[in-house]
Amino acid sequence: MLKTLNLSIAVLKMFTKEKPTWGGRELALAMNMNHTNLYRILETFENNGFITKDPITKKYSLGIALWEIGMNMYDSLNIDQLCMPVLEKLKDVTGETAIFTVLNGLEALTLLKAEPVNKVKFTVSRGSRSPLYVGASYRSMLAFLNEEQIAKVIDEPLTAYTNNTMTDATEIRAELVKIRSCGYALSNSEYSVDVLALAMPIFNSEEQVVASITVSGPIYRFTEQRVPEFLGPLTEARNEIEGIIRRYHLNFN
């Protein structure tokens, strides 16, 4: 039963923002699964509204039931009500985009974003997932995971999103040491071209990294020379959200 449940969860996790639809045989091949077993799982999910099947293309995608569960979980956290005022204040003080990212498994999930009006904005969207090795928002969390978790993230071929993306494990490990030493991460055009990002990790009451907070903007406006100017407001915002997480025992995994 547990094996079937784990396999079913693995099937759901194959439906990502990058790959939201699958054909049955295509999915079975990608997961190296028996076709019959996969179709039984898909049929069960479809009958319960967790997966929907297009009558024309015969391809599967996530169903409304998952959205309803996700919204229930999101609403129960009151994240917007609790944390958006902090991000709005950080955005107003710095004049740049403020982002709240959470650790979900070994991925980063962008949960909240406050953007300045009438300015070039950061391209990351709410609800998007990103690997932990690329960019300040994500690497600031990776630095405080254990060695086994770090190895799972970086000891494999890594995708270069731009010409500046760090893809060498040795280089990334050296950067993680720097982050642990200074308490913040900085990236320049690693995930999005011509974008500078400054981020700090956020810890729960057990001193486990659970999230990060970031100030990000285009490099013509947010230069590395301005980093010292932003460290104070970013630290203040980090402390406020960390206090909220500890007070309400918020967990994002």
Tab-separated table of C-alpha atoms in Angstrom:
chain	number	residue	atom	x	y	z
A	1	MET	CA	0.000	0.000	0.000
A	2	LEU	CA	2.768	2.444	0.938
A	3	LYS	CA	4.668	1.607	-2.239
A	4	THR	CA	1.570	2.315	-4.338
A	5	LEU	CA	0.938	5.556	-2.447
A	6	ASN	CA	4.529	6.732	-2.958
A	7	LEU	CA	4.283	5.859	-6.650
A	8	SER	CA	1.009	7.749	-6.964
A	9	ILE	CA	2.531	10.837	-5.335
A	10	ALA	CA	5.496	10.569	-7.717
A	11	VAL	CA	3.034	10.581	-10.637
A	12	LEU	CA	1.416	13.804	-9.399
A	13	LYS	CA	4.803	15.459	-9.000
A	14	MET	CA	5.538	14.856	-12.695
A	15	PHE	CA	2.958	17.534	-13.542
A	16	THR	CA	5.055	20.690	-13.227
A	17	LYS	CA	4.887	24.256	-14.473
A	18	GLU	CA	7.439	23.336	-17.149
A	19	LYS	CA	5.576	20.138	-18.114
A	20	PRO	CA	1.875	20.512	-17.174
A	21	THR	CA	0.473	17.844	-19.532
A	22	TRP	CA	1.428	14.232	-20.258
A	23	GLY	CA	0.289	11.485	-22.540
A	24	GLY	CA	-0.178	8.190	-20.726
A	25	ARG	CA	2.512	6.244	-22.576
A	26	GLU	CA	4.822	9.256	-22.532
A	27	LEU	CA	4.517	9.472	-18.748
A	28	ALA	CA	4.997	5.733	-18.278
A	29	LEU	CA	8.183	5.891	-20.337
A	30	ALA	CA	9.502	8.923	-18.443
A	31	MET	CA	8.899	7.201	-15.112
A	32	ASN	CA	10.001	3.770	-16.313
A	33	MET	CA	6.641	2.393	-15.142
A	34	ASN	CA	4.445	-0.441	-16.290
A	35	HIS	CA	1.714	1.050	-18.500
A	36	THR	CA	-1.088	-0.872	-16.820
A	37	ASN	CA	-0.057	0.250	-13.325
A	38	LEU	CA	0.250	3.864	-14.441
A	39	TYR	CA	-3.167	3.911	-16.104
A	40	ARG	CA	-4.746	2.515	-12.919
A	41	ILE	CA	-3.224	5.377	-10.923
A	42	LEU	CA	-4.288	7.954	-13.498
A	43	GLU	CA	-7.824	6.569	-13.617
A	44	THR	CA	-8.109	6.715	-9.809
A	45	PHE	CA	-6.898	10.304	-9.759
A	46	GLU	CA	-9.230	11.204	-12.621
A	47	ASN	CA	-12.240	9.698	-10.853
A	48	ASN	CA	-11.471	11.855	-7.806
A	49	GLY	CA	-10.823	15.083	-9.686
A	50	PHE	CA	-7.082	15.218	-9.054
A	51	ILE	CA	-6.251	14.705	-12.709
A	52	THR	CA	-8.240	15.546	-15.829
A	53	LYS	CA	-8.012	13.983	-19.288
A	54	ASP	CA	-8.489	15.998	-22.465
A	55	PRO	CA	-11.132	14.193	-24.554
A	56	ILE	CA	-9.470	15.219	-27.812
A	57	THR	CA	-5.714	14.982	-27.175
A	58	LYS	CA	-6.096	12.206	-24.543
A	59	LYS	CA	-3.441	13.979	-22.501
A	60	TYR	CA	-3.591	14.357	-18.737
A	61	SER	CA	-3.219	17.476	-16.584
A	62	LEU	CA	-3.829	18.377	-12.948
A	63	GLY	CA	-7.456	18.643	-11.880
A	64	ILE	CA	-9.487	21.130	-9.909
A	65	ALA	CA	-9.403	19.074	-6.699
A	66	LEU	CA	-5.689	19.757	-6.273
A	67	TRP	CA	-6.256	23.471	-6.768
A	68	GLU	CA	-8.953	23.411	-4.077
A	69	ILE	CA	-6.655	21.644	-1.613
A	70	GLY	CA	-3.821	24.042	-2.423
A	71	MET	CA	-6.033	27.054	-1.869
A	72	ASN	CA	-7.256	25.643	1.455
A	73	MET	CA	-3.668	25.177	2.594
A	74	TYR	CA	-2.649	28.620	1.364
A	75	ASP	CA	-5.615	30.343	3.021
A	76	SER	CA	-4.985	28.559	6.321
A	77	LEU	CA	-1.478	30.007	6.472
A	78	ASN	CA	-2.663	33.624	6.048
A	79	ILE	CA	0.659	34.301	4.357
A	80	ASP	CA	-0.583	37.349	2.454
A	81	GLN	CA	-2.036	38.968	5.549
A	82	LEU	CA	1.006	38.230	7.687
A	83	CYS	CA	3.934	38.801	5.347
A	84	MET	CA	2.859	41.081	2.491
A	85	PRO	CA	3.051	44.256	4.634
A	86	VAL	CA	6.706	43.429	5.309
A	87	LEU	CA	7.430	42.928	1.613
A	88	GLU	CA	5.567	46.102	0.680
A	89	LYS	CA	7.625	48.085	3.167
A	90	LEU	CA	10.878	46.582	1.831
A	91	LYS	CA	9.795	47.383	-1.712
A	92	ASP	CA	8.977	50.983	-0.776
A	93	VAL	CA	12.243	51.544	1.093
A	94	THR	CA	14.480	50.071	-1.624
A	95	GLY	CA	12.427	50.931	-4.695
A	96	GLU	CA	13.007	47.387	-5.958
A	97	THR	CA	11.093	44.110	-6.071
A	98	ALA	CA	10.812	42.227	-2.772
A	99	ILE	CA	10.334	38.452	-2.928
A	100	PHE	CA	9.486	35.810	-0.333
A	101	THR	CA	10.620	32.332	-1.342
A	102	VAL	CA	10.084	29.125	0.627
A	103	LEU	CA	11.968	25.846	0.734
A	104	ASN	CA	9.809	22.975	-0.494
A	105	GLY	CA	11.695	19.687	-0.519
A	106	LEU	CA	14.849	20.380	-2.516
A	107	GLU	CA	13.227	23.097	-4.597
A	108	ALA	CA	12.445	26.758	-4.109
A	109	LEU	CA	8.870	28.017	-4.394
A	110	THR	CA	8.184	31.718	-4.958
A	111	LEU	CA	5.300	32.455	-2.602
A	112	LEU	CA	4.949	36.252	-2.460
A	113	LYS	CA	6.198	39.235	-4.424
A	114	ALA	CA	5.839	43.005	-4.030
A	115	GLU	CA	6.746	45.015	-7.120
A	116	PRO	CA	7.362	48.727	-7.588
A	117	VAL	CA	4.900	50.561	-9.820
A	118	ASN	CA	5.978	51.833	-13.245
A	119	LYS	CA	9.410	50.246	-13.091
A	120	VAL	CA	11.097	47.324	-14.826
A	121	LYS	CA	10.184	44.318	-12.704
A	122	PHE	CA	11.757	40.999	-11.742
A	123	THR	CA	10.502	38.225	-14.026
A	124	VAL	CA	9.951	35.472	-11.426
A	125	SER	CA	6.264	34.782	-10.846
A	126	ARG	CA	4.314	33.698	-7.775
A	127	GLY	CA	3.968	29.935	-7.635
A	128	SER	CA	7.033	29.267	-9.782
A	129	ARG	CA	9.561	26.638	-8.741
A	130	SER	CA	13.319	26.893	-9.159
A	131	PRO	CA	16.385	24.756	-8.465
A	132	LEU	CA	18.332	25.683	-5.348
A	133	TYR	CA	21.737	26.135	-6.963
A	134	VAL	CA	20.928	29.106	-9.188
A	135	GLY	CA	20.531	32.684	-7.963
A	136	ALA	CA	20.672	34.405	-4.597
A	137	SER	CA	17.087	33.671	-3.482
A	138	TYR	CA	17.658	29.954	-3.759
A	139	ARG	CA	21.348	29.567	-2.921
A	140	SER	CA	20.831	31.479	0.331
A	141	MET	CA	18.713	28.509	1.445
A	142	LEU	CA	20.918	25.810	-0.084
A	143	ALA	CA	23.887	27.062	1.952
A	144	PHE	CA	22.207	26.020	5.198
A	145	LEU	CA	21.092	22.531	4.218
A	146	ASN	CA	23.148	19.492	5.237
A	147	GLU	CA	25.874	18.074	3.013
A	148	GLU	CA	23.739	15.174	1.812
A	149	GLN	CA	21.014	17.542	0.634
A	150	ILE	CA	23.537	19.878	-0.993
A	151	ALA	CA	25.112	16.960	-2.835
A	152	LYS	CA	21.721	15.875	-4.209
A	153	VAL	CA	21.253	19.351	-5.648
A	154	ILE	CA	24.658	20.085	-7.157
A	155	ASP	CA	26.485	16.784	-7.728
A	156	GLU	CA	24.826	16.180	-11.093
A	157	PRO	CA	24.751	17.955	-14.476
A	158	LEU	CA	23.271	21.419	-13.885
A	159	THR	CA	21.363	23.607	-16.317
A	160	ALA	CA	22.808	26.984	-17.245
A	161	TYR	CA	19.950	29.486	-17.407
A	162	THR	CA	22.251	32.303	-18.529
A	163	ASN	CA	25.934	32.696	-19.316
A	164	ASN	CA	26.475	33.658	-15.653
A	165	THR	CA	24.814	30.607	-14.076
A	166	MET	CA	27.091	28.663	-11.742
A	167	THR	CA	27.092	25.019	-12.848
A	168	ASP	CA	30.368	23.777	-11.334
A	169	ALA	CA	29.864	21.979	-8.008
A	170	THR	CA	33.213	23.112	-6.609
A	171	GLU	CA	32.473	26.740	-7.434
A	172	ILE	CA	29.009	26.488	-5.910
A	173	ARG	CA	30.353	24.928	-2.700
A	174	ALA	CA	32.853	27.778	-2.367
A	175	GLU	CA	29.987	30.248	-2.798
A	176	LEU	CA	27.966	28.457	-0.101
A	177	VAL	CA	30.863	28.877	2.333
A	178	LYS	CA	30.825	32.627	1.627
A	179	ILE	CA	27.073	32.789	2.201
A	180	ARG	CA	27.345	31.016	5.546
A	181	SER	CA	30.108	33.422	6.547
A	182	CYS	CA	28.434	36.732	5.613
A	183	GLY	CA	24.782	35.724	6.045
A	184	TYR	CA	23.546	36.769	2.616
A	185	ALA	CA	23.735	35.726	-1.044
A	186	LEU	CA	24.301	37.871	-4.114
A	187	SER	CA	23.777	36.942	-7.747
A	188	ASN	CA	24.129	38.833	-10.999
A	189	SER	CA	22.283	37.699	-14.138
A	190	GLU	CA	22.308	34.025	-13.099
A	191	TYR	CA	18.631	33.142	-13.385
A	192	SER	CA	17.404	36.182	-15.311
A	193	VAL	CA	19.643	38.259	-17.563
A	194	ASP	CA	20.599	41.746	-16.317
A	195	VAL	CA	19.035	41.206	-12.885
A	196	LEU	CA	20.860	41.606	-9.567
A	197	ALA	CA	19.492	39.819	-6.502
A	198	LEU	CA	20.387	40.124	-2.822
A	199	ALA	CA	18.895	37.513	-0.473
A	200	MET	CA	18.977	36.349	3.135
A	201	PRO	CA	17.898	32.976	4.565
A	202	ILE	CA	15.041	32.682	7.065
A	203	PHE	CA	15.050	30.083	9.876
A	204	ASN	CA	12.297	28.522	11.959
A	205	SER	CA	12.356	28.105	15.741
A	206	GLU	CA	14.418	24.905	15.343
A	207	GLU	CA	17.057	26.923	13.445
A	208	GLN	CA	16.245	25.109	10.206
A	209	VAL	CA	16.287	27.125	7.007
A	210	VAL	CA	12.741	27.346	5.620
A	211	ALA	CA	12.664	30.393	3.366
A	212	SER	CA	14.486	33.431	2.018
A	213	ILE	CA	13.732	37.079	1.393
A	214	THR	CA	15.143	38.907	-1.606
A	215	VAL	CA	15.552	42.374	-3.065
A	216	SER	CA	15.967	42.233	-6.825
A	217	GLY	CA	16.131	44.674	-9.704
A	218	PRO	CA	17.695	45.418	-13.093
A	219	ILE	CA	21.460	45.936	-12.969
A	220	TYR	CA	21.295	49.391	-14.535
A	221	ARG	CA	19.424	50.522	-11.408
A	222	PHE	CA	20.368	48.042	-8.689
A	223	THR	CA	24.165	47.871	-8.857
A	224	GLU	CA	26.565	45.960	-6.628
A	225	GLN	CA	27.677	49.324	-5.210
A	226	ARG	CA	24.179	49.683	-3.696
A	227	VAL	CA	24.315	46.364	-1.816
A	228	PRO	CA	25.511	47.939	1.486
A	229	GLU	CA	22.607	50.407	1.227
A	230	PHE	CA	20.088	47.542	1.012
A	231	LEU	CA	21.528	45.233	3.673
A	232	GLY	CA	19.907	47.130	6.558
A	233	PRO	CA	16.331	47.156	5.177
A	234	LEU	CA	16.686	43.543	4.032
A	235	THR	CA	17.907	42.437	7.475
A	236	GLU	CA	14.992	44.215	9.147
A	237	ALA	CA	12.476	42.554	6.810
A	238	ARG	CA	14.138	39.154	7.295
A	239	ASN	CA	13.870	39.501	11.084
A	240	GLU	CA	10.191	40.462	10.873
A	241	ILE	CA	9.211	37.503	8.687
A	242	GLU	CA	11.374	35.133	10.705
A	243	GLY	CA	9.496	36.281	13.800
A	244	ILE	CA	6.163	35.594	12.067
A	245	ILE	CA	7.243	32.112	11.023
A	246	ARG	CA	8.400	31.260	14.532
A	247	ARG	CA	5.333	32.763	16.211
A	248	TYR	CA	2.838	30.899	14.029
A	249	HIS	CA	4.988	27.767	13.510
A	250	LEU	CA	4.625	28.016	9.729
A	251	ASN	CA	5.926	25.087	7.696
A	252	PHE	CA	6.135	24.985	3.906
A	253	ASN	CA	7.280	21.403	3.200
